[in-house]
Coordinates of C-alpha atoms and ligand atoms in Angstrom, one line a residue:
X1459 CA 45.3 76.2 -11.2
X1460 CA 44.5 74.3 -8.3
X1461 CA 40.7 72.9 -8.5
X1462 CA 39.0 71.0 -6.7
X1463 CA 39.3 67.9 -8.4
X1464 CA 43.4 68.5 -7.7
X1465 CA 42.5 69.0 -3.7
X1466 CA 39.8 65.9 -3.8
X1467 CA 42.6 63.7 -5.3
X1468 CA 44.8 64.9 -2.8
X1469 CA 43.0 64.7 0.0
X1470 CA 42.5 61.2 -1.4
X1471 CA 45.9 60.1 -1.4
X1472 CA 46.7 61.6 1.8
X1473 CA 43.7 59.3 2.9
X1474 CA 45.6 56.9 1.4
X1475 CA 48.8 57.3 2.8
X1476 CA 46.7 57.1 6.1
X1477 CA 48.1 61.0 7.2
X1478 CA 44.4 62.0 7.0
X1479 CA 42.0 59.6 8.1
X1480 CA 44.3 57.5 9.7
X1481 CA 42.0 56.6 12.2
X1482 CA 38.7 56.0 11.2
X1483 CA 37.4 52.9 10.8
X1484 CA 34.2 50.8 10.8
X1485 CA 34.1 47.6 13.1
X1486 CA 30.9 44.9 12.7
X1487 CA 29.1 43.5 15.7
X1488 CA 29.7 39.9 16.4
X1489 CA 27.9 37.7 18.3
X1490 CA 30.9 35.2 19.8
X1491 CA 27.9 33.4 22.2
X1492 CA 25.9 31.8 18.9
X1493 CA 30.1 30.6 17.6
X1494 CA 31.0 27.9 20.2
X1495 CA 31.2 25.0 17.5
X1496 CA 33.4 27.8 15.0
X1497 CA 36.8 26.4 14.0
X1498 CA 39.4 29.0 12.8
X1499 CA 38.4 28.5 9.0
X1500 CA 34.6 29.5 10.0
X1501 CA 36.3 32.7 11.6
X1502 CA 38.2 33.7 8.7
X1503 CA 35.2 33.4 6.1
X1504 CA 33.0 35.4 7.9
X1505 CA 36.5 38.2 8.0
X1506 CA 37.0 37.5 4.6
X1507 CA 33.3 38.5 3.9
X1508 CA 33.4 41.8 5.7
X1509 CA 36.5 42.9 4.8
X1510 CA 35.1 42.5 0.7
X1511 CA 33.1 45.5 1.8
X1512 CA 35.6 47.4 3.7
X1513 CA 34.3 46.5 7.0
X1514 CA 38.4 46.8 9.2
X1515 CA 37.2 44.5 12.4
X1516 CA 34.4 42.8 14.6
X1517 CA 33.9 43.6 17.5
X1518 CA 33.8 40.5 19.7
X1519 CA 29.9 40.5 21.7
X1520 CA 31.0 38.0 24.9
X1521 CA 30.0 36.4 28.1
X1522 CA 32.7 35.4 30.5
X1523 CA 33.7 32.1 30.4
X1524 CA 31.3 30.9 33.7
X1525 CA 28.1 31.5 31.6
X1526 CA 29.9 30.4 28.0
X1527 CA 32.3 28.2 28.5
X1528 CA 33.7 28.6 25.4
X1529 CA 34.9 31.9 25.1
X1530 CA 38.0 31.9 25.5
X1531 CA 38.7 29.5 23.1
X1532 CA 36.5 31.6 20.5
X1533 CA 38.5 34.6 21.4
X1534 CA 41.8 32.6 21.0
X1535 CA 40.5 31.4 17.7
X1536 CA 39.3 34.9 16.4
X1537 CA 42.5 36.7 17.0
X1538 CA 44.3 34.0 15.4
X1539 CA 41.7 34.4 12.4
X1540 CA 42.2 37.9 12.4
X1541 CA 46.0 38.0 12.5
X1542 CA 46.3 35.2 9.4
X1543 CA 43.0 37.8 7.7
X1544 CA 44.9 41.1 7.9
X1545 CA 41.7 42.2 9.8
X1546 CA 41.3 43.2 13.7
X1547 CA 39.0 42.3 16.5
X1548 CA 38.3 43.7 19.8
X1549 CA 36.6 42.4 23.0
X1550 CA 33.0 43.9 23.4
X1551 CA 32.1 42.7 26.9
X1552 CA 28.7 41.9 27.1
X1553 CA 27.1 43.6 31.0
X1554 CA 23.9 41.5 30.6
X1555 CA 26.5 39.1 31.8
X1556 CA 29.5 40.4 32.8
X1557 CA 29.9 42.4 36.2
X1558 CA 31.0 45.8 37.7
X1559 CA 33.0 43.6 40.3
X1560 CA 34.8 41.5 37.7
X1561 CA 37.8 43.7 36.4
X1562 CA 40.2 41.0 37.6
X1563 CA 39.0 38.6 35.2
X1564 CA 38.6 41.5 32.5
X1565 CA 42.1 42.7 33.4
X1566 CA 43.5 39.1 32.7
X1567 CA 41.5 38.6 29.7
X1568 CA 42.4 41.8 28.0
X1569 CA 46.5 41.1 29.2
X1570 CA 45.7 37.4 27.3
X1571 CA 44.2 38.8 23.9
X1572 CA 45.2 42.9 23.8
X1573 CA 49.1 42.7 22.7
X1574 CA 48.0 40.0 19.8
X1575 CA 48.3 41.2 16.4
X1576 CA 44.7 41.3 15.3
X1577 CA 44.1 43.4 18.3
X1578 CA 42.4 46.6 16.8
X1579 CA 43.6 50.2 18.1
X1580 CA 42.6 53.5 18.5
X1581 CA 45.2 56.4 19.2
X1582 CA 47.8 53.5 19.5
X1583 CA 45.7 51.7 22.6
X1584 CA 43.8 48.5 22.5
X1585 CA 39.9 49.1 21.6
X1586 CA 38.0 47.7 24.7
X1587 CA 34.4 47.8 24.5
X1588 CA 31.1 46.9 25.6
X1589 CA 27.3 46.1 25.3
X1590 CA 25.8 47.9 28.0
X1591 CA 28.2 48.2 31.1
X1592 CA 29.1 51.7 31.2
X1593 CA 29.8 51.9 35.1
X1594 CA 32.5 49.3 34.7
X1595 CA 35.5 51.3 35.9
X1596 CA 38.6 51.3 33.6
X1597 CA 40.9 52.9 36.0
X1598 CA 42.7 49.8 37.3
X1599 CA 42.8 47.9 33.5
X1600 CA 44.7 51.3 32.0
X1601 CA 47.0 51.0 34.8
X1602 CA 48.6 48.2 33.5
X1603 CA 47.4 48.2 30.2
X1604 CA 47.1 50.7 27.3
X1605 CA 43.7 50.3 26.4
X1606 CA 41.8 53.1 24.6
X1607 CA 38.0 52.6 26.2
X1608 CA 34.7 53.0 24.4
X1609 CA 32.1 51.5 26.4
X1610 CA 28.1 51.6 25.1
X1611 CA 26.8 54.6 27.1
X1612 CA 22.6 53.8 27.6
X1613 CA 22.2 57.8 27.4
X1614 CA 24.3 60.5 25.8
X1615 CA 24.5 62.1 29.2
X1616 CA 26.3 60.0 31.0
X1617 CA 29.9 61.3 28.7
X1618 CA 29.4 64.2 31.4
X1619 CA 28.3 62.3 34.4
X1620 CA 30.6 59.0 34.9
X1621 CA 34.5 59.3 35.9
X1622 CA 35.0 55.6 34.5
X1623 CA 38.2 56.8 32.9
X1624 CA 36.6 56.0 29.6
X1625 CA 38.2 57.5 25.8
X1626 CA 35.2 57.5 23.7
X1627 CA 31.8 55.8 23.5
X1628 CA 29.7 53.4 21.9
X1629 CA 25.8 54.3 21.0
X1630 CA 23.5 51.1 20.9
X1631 CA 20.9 54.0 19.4
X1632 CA 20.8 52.8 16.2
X1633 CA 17.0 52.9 15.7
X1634 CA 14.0 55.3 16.0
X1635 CA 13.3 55.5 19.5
X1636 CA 12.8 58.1 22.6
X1637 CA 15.3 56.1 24.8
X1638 CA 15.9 52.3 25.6
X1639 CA 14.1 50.0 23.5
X1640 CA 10.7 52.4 23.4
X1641 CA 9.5 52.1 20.0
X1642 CA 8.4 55.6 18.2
X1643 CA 7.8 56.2 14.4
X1644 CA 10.3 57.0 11.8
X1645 CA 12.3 58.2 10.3
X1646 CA 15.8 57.8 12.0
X1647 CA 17.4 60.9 12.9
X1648 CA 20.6 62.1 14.4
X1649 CA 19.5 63.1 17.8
X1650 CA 21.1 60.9 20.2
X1651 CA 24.0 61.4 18.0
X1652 CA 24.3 64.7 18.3
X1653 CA 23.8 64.8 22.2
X1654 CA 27.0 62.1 22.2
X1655 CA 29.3 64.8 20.1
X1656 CA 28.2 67.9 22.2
X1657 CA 28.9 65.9 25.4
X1658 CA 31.9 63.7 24.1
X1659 CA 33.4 66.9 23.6
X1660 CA 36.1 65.8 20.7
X1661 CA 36.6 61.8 22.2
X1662 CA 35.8 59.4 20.0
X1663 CA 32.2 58.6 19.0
X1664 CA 31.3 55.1 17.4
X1665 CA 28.6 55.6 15.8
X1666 CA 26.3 52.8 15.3
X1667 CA 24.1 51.7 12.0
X1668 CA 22.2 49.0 11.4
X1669 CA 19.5 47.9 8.6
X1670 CA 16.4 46.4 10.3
X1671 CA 15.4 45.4 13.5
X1672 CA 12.8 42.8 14.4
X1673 CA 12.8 40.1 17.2
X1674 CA 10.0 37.8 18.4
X1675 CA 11.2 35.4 21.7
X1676 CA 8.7 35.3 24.3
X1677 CA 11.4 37.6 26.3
X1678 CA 11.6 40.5 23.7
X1679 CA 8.7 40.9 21.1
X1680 CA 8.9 43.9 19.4
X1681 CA 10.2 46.0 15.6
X1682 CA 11.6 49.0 15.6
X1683 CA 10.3 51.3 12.9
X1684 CA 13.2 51.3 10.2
X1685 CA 12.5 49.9 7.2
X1686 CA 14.8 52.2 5.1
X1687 CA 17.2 52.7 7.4
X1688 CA 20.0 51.2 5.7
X1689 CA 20.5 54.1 3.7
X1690 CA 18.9 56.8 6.4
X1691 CA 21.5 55.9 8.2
X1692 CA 24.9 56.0 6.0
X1693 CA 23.7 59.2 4.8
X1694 CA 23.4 60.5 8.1
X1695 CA 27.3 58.9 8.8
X1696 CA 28.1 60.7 5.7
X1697 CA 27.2 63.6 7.1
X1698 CA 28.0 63.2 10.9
X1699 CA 31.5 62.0 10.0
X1700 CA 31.9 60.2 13.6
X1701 CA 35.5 59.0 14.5
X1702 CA 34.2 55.1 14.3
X1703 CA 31.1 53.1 13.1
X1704 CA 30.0 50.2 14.8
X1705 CA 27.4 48.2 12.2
X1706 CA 24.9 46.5 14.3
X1707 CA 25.3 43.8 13.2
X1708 CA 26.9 41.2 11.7
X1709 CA 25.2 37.6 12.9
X1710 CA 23.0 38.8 15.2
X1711 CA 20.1 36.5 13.7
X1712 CA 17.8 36.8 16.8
X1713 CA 17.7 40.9 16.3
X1714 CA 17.2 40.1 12.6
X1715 CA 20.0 42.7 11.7
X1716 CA 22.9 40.7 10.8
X1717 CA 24.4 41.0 7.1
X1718 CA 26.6 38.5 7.1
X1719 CA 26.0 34.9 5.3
X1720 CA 24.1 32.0 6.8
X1721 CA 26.9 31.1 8.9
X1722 CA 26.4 27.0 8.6
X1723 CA 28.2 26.2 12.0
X1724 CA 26.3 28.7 14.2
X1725 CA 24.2 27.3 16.9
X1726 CA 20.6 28.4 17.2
X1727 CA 19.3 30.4 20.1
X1728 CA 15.5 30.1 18.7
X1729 CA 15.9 32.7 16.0
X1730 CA 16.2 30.1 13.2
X1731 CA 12.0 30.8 13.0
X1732 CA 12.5 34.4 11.4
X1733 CA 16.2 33.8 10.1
X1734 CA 17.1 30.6 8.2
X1735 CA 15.6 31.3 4.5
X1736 CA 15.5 35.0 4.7
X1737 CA 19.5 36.3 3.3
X1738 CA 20.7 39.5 4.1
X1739 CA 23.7 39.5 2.3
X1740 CA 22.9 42.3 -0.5
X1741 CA 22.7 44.8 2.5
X1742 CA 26.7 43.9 2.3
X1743 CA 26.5 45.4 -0.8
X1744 CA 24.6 48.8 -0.3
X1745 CA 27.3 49.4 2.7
X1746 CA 30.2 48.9 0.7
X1747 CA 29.9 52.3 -1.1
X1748 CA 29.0 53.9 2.1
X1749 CA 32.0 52.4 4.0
X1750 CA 34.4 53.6 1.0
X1751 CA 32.6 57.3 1.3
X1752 CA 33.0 57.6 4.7
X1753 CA 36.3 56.6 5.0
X1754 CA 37.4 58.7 2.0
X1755 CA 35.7 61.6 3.9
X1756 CA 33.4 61.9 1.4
X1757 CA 29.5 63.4 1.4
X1758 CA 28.3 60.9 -0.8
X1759 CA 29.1 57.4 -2.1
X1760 CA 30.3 56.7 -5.3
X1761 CA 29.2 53.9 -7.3
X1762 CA 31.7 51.7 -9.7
X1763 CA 29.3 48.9 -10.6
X1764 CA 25.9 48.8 -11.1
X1765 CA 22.9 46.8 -9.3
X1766 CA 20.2 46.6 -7.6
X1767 CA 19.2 45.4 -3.8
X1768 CA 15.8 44.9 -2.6
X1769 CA 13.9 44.1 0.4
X1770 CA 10.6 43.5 2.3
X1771 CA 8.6 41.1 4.8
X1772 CA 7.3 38.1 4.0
X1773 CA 3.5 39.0 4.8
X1774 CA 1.5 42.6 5.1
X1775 CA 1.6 43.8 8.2
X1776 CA -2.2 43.1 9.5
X1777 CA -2.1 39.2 8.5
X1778 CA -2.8 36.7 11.5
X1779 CA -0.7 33.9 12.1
X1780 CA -2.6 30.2 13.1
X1781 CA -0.3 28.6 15.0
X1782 CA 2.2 30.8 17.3
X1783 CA 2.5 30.7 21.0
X1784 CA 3.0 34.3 20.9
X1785 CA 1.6 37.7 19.9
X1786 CA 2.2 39.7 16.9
X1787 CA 5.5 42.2 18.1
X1788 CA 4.8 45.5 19.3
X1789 CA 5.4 48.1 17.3
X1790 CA 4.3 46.7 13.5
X1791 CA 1.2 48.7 13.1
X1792 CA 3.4 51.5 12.8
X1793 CA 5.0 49.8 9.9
X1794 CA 4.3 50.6 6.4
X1795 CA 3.1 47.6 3.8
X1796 CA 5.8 48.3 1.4
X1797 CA 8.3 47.0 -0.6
X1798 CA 12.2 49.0 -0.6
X1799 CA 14.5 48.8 -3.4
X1800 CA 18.0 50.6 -3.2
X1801 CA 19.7 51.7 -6.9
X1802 CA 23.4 51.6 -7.3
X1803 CA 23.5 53.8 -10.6
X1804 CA 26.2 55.6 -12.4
X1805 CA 23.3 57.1 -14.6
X1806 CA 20.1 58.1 -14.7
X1807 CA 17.7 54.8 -15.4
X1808 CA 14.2 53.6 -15.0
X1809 CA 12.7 51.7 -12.2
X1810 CA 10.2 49.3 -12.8
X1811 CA 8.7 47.5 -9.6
X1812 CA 5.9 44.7 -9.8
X1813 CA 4.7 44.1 -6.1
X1814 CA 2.5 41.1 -6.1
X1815 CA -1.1 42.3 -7.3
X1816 CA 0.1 45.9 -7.9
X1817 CA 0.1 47.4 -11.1
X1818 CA 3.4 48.3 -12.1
X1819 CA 5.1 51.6 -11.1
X1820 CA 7.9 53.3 -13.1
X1821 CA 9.8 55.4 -11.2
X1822 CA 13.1 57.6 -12.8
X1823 CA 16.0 57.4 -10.8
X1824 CA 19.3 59.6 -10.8
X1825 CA 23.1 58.4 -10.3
X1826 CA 24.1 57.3 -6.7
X1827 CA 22.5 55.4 -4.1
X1828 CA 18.9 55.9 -4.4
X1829 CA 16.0 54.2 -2.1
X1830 CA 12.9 54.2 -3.5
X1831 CA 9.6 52.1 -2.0
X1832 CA 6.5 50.9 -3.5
X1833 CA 3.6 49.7 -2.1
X1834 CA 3.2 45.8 -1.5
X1835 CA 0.9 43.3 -2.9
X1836 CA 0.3 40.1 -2.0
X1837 CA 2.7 37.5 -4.5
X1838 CA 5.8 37.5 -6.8
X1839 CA 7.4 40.5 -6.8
X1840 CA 9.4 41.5 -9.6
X1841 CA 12.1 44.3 -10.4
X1842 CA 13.7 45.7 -13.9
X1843 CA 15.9 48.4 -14.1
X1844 CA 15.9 50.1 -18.3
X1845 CA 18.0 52.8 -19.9
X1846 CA 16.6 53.7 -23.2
X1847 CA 14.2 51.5 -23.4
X1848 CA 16.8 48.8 -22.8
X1849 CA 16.7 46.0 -19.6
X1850 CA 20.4 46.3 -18.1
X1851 CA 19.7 44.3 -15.1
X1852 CA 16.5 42.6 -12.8
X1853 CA 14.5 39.4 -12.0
X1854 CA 12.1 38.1 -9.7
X1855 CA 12.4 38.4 -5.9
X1856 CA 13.8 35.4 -4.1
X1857 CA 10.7 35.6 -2.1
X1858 CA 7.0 35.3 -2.5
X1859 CA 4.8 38.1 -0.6
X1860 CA 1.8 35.6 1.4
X1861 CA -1.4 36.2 3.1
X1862 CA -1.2 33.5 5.3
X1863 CA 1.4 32.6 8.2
X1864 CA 1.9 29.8 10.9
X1865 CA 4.3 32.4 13.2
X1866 CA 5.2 35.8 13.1
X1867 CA 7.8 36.6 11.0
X1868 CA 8.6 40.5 10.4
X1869 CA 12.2 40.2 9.3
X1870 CA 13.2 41.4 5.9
X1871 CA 14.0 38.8 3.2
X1872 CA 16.8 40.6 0.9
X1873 CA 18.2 40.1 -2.7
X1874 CA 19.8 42.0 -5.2
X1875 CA 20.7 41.6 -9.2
Ligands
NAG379 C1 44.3 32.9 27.0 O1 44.0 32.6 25.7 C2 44.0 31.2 25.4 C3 43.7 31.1 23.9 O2 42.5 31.6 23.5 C4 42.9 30.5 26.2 O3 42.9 29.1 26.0 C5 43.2 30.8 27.7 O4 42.1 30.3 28.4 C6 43.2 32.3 27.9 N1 43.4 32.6 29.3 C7 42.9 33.7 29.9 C8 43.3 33.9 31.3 O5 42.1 34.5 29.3
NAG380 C1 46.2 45.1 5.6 O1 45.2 46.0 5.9 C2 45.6 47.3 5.9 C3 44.4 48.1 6.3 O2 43.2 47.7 5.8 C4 46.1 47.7 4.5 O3 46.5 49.0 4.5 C5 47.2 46.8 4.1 O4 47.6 47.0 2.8 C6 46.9 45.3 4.3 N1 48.1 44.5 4.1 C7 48.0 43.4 3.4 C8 49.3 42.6 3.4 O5 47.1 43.0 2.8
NAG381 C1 31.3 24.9 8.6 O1 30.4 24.9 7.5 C2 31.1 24.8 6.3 C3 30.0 24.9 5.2 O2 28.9 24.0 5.5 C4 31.8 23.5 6.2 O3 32.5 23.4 5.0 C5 32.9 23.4 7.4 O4 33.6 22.2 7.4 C6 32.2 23.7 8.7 N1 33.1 23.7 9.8 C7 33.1 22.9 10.8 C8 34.1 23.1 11.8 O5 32.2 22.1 10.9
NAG382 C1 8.7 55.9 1.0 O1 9.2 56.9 0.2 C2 8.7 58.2 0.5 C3 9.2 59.1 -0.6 O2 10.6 59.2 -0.6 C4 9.1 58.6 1.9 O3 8.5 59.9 2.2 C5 8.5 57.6 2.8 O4 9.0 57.9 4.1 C6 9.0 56.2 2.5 N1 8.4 55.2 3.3 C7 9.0 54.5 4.2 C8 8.2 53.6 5.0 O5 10.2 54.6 4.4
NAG383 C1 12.3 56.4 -18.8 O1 11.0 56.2 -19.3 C2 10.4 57.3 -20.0 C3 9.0 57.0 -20.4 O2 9.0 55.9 -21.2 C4 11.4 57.7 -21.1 O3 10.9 58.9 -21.8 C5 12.7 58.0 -20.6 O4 13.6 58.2 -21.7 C6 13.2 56.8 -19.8 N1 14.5 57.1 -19.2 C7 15.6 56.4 -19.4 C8 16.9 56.9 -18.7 O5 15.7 55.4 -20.0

């Protein structure tokens, strides 16, 4: 008798064998204009990171070379990276810099880097992307190179507008909002997404998730409202099954969504205010399942090892900060004063969260990744997870909730047990 366990594990190890999903795959954003002072070795252990949690490639954000001079040389060093990592890269050329007029220069660039061995690929061409930049015309590069094209498209409707000679595209619509960067409540929900696959019409979608988003430079000052999206999200990959994912991002500290590590050798563009001091790396580990599930084809994630991540801001959302040049960023009174806590679980367990000057709340969680969020108070914050009356795993938060602030700081601080 042929069950459905027997058809899971074969679909499984057709996955496997690559026959099935052979070309999905989920690249990270990275942000080549904060590396120039990265050495090969700093490439590899932020690849060696990602790929830990599945994560197949970055996709390289870049200026050209006349307004970062060292791109080139970053590139040269990240494909070398990648090819010694068994990982991939691809360019992601950035249109806040680069130019509808410039396909020489992107035509030479992609001939340099695009036949290299890290090079990632899609339908056997050579992933080019971009940030912005969807008029860019790929006509003349795909006549003398195979490249697959998935440039970021501003609006959904433009798959049925341009003739660009693009394959696919890339949403930057990764948070609640009715178009551009116009800030509406949550929760997330799949409805640029949705427009992209009716109007892609079966090319490839990469489908963009990210955890947080919160940036304060005098230029852009402003949250978006996600503060359990990191889960929203996956589920809604789960369930969307897009060709690609594009995680936004990995180091992009001034957006405050990065999940990778510090990175010691990155140079700071200002965002060292919000960034140094507040981790992110246990988002690594909420993604990993989710990564696994979706390549596997899967509804849901499965968990193997138990833990615990949590999250939340350093202040309540209505505190005044004494000594910032700047306004508070616009969009945080529609955030909600509240602390997140995502269970891995392979059993049913209790939940015990102690925000600051909260009394304690015991919540019962099931098997799976579970978010649950509790309202904050003001001081340590502490976290214990029980089966039977037993502790199996918590501690105190890295972080101490405060009522008082010198600047603005609304990105998340994030640990895990
Ligand atoms: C080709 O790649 C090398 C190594 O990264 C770099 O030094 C060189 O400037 C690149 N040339 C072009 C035209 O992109
Ligand atoms: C390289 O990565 C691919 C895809 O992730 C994997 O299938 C393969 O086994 C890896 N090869 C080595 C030598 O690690
Ligand atoms: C980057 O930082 C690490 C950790 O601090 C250090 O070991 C390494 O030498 C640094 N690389 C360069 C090129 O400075
Ligand atoms: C907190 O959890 C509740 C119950 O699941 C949910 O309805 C609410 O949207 C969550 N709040 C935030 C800010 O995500
Ligand atoms: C959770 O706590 C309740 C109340 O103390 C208890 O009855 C229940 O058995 C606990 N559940 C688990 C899985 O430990």
């Amino acid at each position: 008798m042929i069950g459905l366990r027997t058809i899971a594990a074969v679909t499984l190890l057709l996955g496997k064998l690559g026959l099935v999903y052979a070309q999905k795959a989920v690249y990270a954003h990275f942000m080549v204009g904060i590396v120039q002072d990265y050495s090969v070795d700093d490439w590899k252990a932020d690849m060696a990171d990602a790929k830990a949690i599945g994560i197949d490639g970055f996709a390289l954000n870049c200026a050209p070379p006349r307004v970062d001079s060292y791109t080139l040389t970053q590139l040269g060093f990240a494909y070398q990276a990648a090819a010694e990592s068994n990982f991939t890269v691809f360019i992601s050329f950035d249109f806040s810099y680069w130019q509808n007029d410039d396909t020489d220069l992107i035509i030479t660039t992609l001939q340099n880097y695009s036949s290299l061995p890290g090079q990632a690929k899609y339908n056997g061409g050579a992933i080019a992307s971009t940030f912005i930049g969807e008029y860019f015309d790929w006509t003349p590069v795909k006549a003398v190179l195979d490249i697959t094209a998935l440039p970021n498209m501003e609006d959904p409707i433009q798959a049925t507008e341009l003739h660009t000679d693009f394959d696919g595209a890339f949403s930057w619509l990764a948070w609640p909002t009715d178009g551009g960067n116009s800030i509406i409540p949550g929760p997330m929900t799949t409805v640029w997404d949705d427009k992209f696959f009716e109007w892609l019409d079966g090319k490839p979608y990469m489908m963009p998730v990210s955890p947080w988003f919160s940036t304060h430079f005098d230029s852009k000052n402003w949250v978006f409202i996600c503060e359990q999206l990191i889960t929203d999200r996956w589920e809604e990959i789960l369930a969307e099954q897009p060709q690609l994912v594009e995680i936004i991002s990995w180091n992009d500290f001034g957006e405050s969504h990065y999940i990778s590590g510090p990175e010691p050798n990155h140079t700071d563009d200002g965002s060292s205010e919000w960034a140094v001091g507040m981790p992110h790396d246990a988002w690594r580990r909420v993604m990993q399942p989710y990564i696994a599930a979706y390549k596997a084809g899967a509804s849901a994630p499965t968990v193997d090892a138990e833990g615990l991540v949590y999250w939340y801001r350093p202040t309540p959302k209505d505190v005044k900060c004494t000594n910032d040049p700047l306004p508070a960023p616009n969009g945080i009174d529609l955030l909600t004063d509240a602390i997140f806590v995502t269970t891995m679980l392979t059993e049913l367990a209790n939940l015990t969260v102690t925000s600051g000057s909260q009394a304690p709340v015991t919540v019962s969680v099931g098997p799976g990744v579970v978010t649950n969020n509790f309202t904050m108070g003001v001081g340590t914050q502490t976290f214990a997870l029980s089966r039977n009356g037993v502790k199996i795993l918590g501690g105190q938060g890295g972080l101490e909730i405060v009522d008082t602030c010198e600047t603005y700081n609304f990105n998340a601080y994030v640990g895990g047990f």
